[in-house]
PDB file of C-alpha atoms in Angstrom:
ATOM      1  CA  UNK A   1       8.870   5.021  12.276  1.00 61.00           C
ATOM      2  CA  UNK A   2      10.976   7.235  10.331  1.00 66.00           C
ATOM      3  CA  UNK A   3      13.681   5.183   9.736  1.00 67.00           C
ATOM      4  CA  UNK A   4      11.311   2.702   8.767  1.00 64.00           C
ATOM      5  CA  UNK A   5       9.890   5.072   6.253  1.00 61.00           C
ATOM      6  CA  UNK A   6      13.185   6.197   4.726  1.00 63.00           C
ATOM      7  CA  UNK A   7      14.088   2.587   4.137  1.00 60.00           C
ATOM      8  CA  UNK A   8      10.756   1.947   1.937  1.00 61.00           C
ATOM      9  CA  UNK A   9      11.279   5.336  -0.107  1.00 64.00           C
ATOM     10  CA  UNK A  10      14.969   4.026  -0.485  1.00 63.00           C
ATOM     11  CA  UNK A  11      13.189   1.173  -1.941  1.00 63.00           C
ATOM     12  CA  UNK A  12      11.117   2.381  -3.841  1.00 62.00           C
ATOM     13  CA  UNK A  13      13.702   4.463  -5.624  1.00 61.00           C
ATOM     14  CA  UNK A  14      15.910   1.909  -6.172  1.00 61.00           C
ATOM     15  CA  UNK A  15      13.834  -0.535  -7.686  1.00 58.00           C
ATOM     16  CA  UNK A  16      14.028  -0.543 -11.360  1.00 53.00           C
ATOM     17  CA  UNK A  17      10.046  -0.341 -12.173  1.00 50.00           C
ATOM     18  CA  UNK A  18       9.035  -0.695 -15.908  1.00 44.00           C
ATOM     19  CA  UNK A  19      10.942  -4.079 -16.461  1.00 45.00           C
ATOM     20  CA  UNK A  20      10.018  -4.965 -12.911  1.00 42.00           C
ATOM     21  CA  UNK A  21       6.331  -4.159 -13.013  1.00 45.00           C
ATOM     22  CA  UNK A  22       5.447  -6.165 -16.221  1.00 47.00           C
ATOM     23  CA  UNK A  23       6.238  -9.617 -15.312  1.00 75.00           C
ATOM     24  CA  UNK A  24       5.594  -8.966 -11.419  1.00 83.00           C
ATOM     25  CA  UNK A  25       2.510 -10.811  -9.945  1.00 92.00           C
ATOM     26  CA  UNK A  26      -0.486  -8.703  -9.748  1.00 92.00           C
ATOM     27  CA  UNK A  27      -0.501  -9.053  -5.545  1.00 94.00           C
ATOM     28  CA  UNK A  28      -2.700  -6.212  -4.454  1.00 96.00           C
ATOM     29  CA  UNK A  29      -5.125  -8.103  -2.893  1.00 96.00           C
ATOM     30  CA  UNK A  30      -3.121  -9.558   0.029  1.00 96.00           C
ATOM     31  CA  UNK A  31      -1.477  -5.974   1.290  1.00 98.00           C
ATOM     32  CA  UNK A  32      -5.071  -4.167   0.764  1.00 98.00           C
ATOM     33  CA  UNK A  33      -6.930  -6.664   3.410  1.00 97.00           C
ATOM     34  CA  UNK A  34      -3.327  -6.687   5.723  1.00 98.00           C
ATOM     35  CA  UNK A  35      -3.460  -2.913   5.761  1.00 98.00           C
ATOM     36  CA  UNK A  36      -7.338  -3.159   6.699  1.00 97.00           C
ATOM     37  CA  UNK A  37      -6.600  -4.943   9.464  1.00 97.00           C
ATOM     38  CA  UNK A  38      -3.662  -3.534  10.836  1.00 97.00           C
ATOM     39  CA  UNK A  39      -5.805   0.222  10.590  1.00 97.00           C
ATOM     40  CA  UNK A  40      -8.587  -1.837  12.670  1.00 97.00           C
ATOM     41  CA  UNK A  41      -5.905  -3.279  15.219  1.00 97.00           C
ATOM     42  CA  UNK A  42      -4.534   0.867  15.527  1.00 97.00           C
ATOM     43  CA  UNK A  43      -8.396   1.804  15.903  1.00 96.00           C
ATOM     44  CA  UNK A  44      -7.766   3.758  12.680  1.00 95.00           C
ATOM     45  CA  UNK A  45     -10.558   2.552  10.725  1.00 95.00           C
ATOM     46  CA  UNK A  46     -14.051   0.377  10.511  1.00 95.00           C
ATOM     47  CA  UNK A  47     -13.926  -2.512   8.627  1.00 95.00           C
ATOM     48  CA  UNK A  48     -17.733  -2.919   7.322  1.00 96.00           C
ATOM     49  CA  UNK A  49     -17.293   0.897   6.913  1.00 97.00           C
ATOM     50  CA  UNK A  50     -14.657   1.065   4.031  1.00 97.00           C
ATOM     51  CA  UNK A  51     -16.644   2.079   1.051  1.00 97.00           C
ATOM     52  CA  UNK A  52     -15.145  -1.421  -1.188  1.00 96.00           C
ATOM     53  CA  UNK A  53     -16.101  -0.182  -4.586  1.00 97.00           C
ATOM     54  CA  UNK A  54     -13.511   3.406  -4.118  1.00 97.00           C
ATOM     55  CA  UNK A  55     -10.433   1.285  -2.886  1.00 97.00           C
ATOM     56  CA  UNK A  56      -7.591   1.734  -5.404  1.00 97.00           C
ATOM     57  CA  UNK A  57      -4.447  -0.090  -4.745  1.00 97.00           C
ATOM     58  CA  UNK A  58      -1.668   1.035  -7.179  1.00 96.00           C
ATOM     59  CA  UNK A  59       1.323  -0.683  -7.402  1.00 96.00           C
ATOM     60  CA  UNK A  60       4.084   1.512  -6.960  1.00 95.00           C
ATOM     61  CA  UNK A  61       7.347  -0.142  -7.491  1.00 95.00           C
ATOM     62  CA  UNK A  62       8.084  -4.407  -7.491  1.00 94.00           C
ATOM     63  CA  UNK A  63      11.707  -5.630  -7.822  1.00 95.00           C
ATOM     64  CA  UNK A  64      12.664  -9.247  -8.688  1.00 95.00           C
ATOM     65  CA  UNK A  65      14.726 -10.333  -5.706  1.00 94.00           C
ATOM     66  CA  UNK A  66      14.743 -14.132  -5.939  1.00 94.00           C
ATOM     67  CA  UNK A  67      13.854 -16.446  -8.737  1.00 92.00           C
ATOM     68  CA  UNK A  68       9.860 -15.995  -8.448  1.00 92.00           C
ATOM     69  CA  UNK A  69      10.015 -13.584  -5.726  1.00 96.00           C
ATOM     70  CA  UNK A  70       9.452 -10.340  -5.589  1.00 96.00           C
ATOM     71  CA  UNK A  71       9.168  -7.232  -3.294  1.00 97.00           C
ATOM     72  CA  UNK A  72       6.428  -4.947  -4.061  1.00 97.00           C
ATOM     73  CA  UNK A  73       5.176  -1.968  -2.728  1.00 97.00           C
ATOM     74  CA  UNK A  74       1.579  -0.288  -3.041  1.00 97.00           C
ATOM     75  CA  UNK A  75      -0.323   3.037  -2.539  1.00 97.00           C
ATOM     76  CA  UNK A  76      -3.229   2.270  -1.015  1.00 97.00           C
ATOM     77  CA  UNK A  77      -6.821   4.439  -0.580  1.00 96.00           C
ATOM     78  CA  UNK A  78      -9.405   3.598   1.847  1.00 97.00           C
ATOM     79  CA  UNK A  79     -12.683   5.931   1.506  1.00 97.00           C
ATOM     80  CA  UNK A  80     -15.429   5.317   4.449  1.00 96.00           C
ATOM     81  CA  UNK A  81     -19.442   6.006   4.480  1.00 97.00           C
ATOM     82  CA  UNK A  82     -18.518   8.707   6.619  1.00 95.00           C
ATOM     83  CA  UNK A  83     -16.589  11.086   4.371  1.00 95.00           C
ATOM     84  CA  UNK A  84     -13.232   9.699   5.936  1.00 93.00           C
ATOM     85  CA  UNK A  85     -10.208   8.993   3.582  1.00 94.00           C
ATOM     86  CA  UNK A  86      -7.114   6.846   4.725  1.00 96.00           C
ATOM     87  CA  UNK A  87      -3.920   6.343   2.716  1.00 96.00           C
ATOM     88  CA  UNK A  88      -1.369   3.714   3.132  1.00 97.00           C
ATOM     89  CA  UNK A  89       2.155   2.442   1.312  1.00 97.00           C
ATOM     90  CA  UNK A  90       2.813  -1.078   1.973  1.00 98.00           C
ATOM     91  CA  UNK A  91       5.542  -3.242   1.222  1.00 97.00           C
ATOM     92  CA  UNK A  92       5.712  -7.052   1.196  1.00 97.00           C
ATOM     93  CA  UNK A  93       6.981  -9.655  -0.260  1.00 97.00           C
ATOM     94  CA  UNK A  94       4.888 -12.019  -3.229  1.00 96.00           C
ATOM     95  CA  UNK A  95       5.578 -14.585  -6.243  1.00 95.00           C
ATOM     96  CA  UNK A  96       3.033 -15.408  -8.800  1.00 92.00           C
ATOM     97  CA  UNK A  97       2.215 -18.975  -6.557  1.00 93.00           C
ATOM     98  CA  UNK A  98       1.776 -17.000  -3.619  1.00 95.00           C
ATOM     99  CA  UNK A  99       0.998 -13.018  -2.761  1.00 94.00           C
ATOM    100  CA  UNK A 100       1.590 -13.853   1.166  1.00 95.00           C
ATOM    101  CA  UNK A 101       5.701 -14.502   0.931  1.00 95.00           C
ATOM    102  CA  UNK A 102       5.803 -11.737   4.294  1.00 96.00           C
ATOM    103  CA  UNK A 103       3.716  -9.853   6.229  1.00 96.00           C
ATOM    104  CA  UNK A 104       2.883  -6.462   5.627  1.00 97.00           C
ATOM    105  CA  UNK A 105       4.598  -3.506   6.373  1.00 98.00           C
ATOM    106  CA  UNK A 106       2.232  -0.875   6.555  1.00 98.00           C
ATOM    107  CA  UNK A 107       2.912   3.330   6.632  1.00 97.00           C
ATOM    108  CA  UNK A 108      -0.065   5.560   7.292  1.00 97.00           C
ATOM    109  CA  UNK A 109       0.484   8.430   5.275  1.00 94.00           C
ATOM    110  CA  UNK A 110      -0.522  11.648   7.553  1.00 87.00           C
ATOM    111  CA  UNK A 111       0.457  14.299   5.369  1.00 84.00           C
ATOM    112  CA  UNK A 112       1.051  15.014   1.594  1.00 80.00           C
ATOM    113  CA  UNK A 113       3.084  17.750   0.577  1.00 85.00           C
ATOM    114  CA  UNK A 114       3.989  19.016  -2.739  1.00 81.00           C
ATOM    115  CA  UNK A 115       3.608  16.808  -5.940  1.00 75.00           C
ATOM    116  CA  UNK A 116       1.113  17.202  -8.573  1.00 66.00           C
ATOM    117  CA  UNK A 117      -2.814  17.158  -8.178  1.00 53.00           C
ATOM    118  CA  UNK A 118      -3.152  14.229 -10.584  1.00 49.00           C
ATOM    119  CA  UNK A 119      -1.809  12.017  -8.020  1.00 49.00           C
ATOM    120  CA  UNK A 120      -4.527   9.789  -5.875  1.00 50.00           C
ATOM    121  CA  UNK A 121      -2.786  10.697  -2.735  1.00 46.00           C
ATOM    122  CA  UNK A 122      -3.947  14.269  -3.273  1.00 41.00           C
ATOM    123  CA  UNK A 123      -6.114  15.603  -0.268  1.00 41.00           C
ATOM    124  CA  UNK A 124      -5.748  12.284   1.831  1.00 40.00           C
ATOM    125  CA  UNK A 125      -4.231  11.113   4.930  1.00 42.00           C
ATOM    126  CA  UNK A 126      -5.514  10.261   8.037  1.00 40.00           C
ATOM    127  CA  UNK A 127      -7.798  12.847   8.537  1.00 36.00           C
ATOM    128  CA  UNK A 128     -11.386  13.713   7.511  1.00 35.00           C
ATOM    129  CA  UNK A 129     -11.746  15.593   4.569  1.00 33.00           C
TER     130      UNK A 129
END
């Protein structure tokens, strides 16, 4: 799991992301419902739960890798109707014919340290509130 993890945040730092992110396909869809289910599968989280309306997805790095393809990565927040917040970075694979190129590689994120309060991963994780 942690080498897994290093090799997304190698990623995402090597991806060049203001060029990158304006003529990437807006694919946040497709890794917000995989990452739904894979929570579900891990017994992490109720579907008809997740509170639809306070999801944010926010792309956080794509990188052109392939004429029309692209690897993208994405900060996702789930909030539940019972005070429950879940945050998860996922990184797949999209073009702008098709957001499903991969599956999903999903990362719960457990812990947050450091970093500024404006950022939405601010007081989330895994764990109640």
């Amino acid at each position: 799991m942690r080498a897994a993890l290093k090799v997304v945040i190698a990623a995402i730092l090597a991806m060049p992301a203001a060029a990158a992110l304006a003529k990437s396909p807006d694919c946040a869809s497709w890794p917000t419902n995989m990452a739904l289910v894979h929570l579900k599968n891990a017994g992490l989280i109720d579907i008809p739960s997740v509170i639809d309306a306070q999801t944010k997805a926010i792309r956080l790095a794509s990188e052109k890798i392939g004429k029309d393809l692209h690897q993208q990565v994405y900060d996702i927040i789930f909030h539940t109707r019972d005070g429950k917040t879940i945050e998860v970075i996922t990184n797949s694979r999209a073009s702008s014919e098709e957001c499903s190129m991969s599956g999903v590689d999903v990362y719960v994120v457990s812990t947050k340290i450091g970093g500024s309060v404006a950022l939405p991963s601010e007081g989330t994780g895994a764990r109640s509130k």
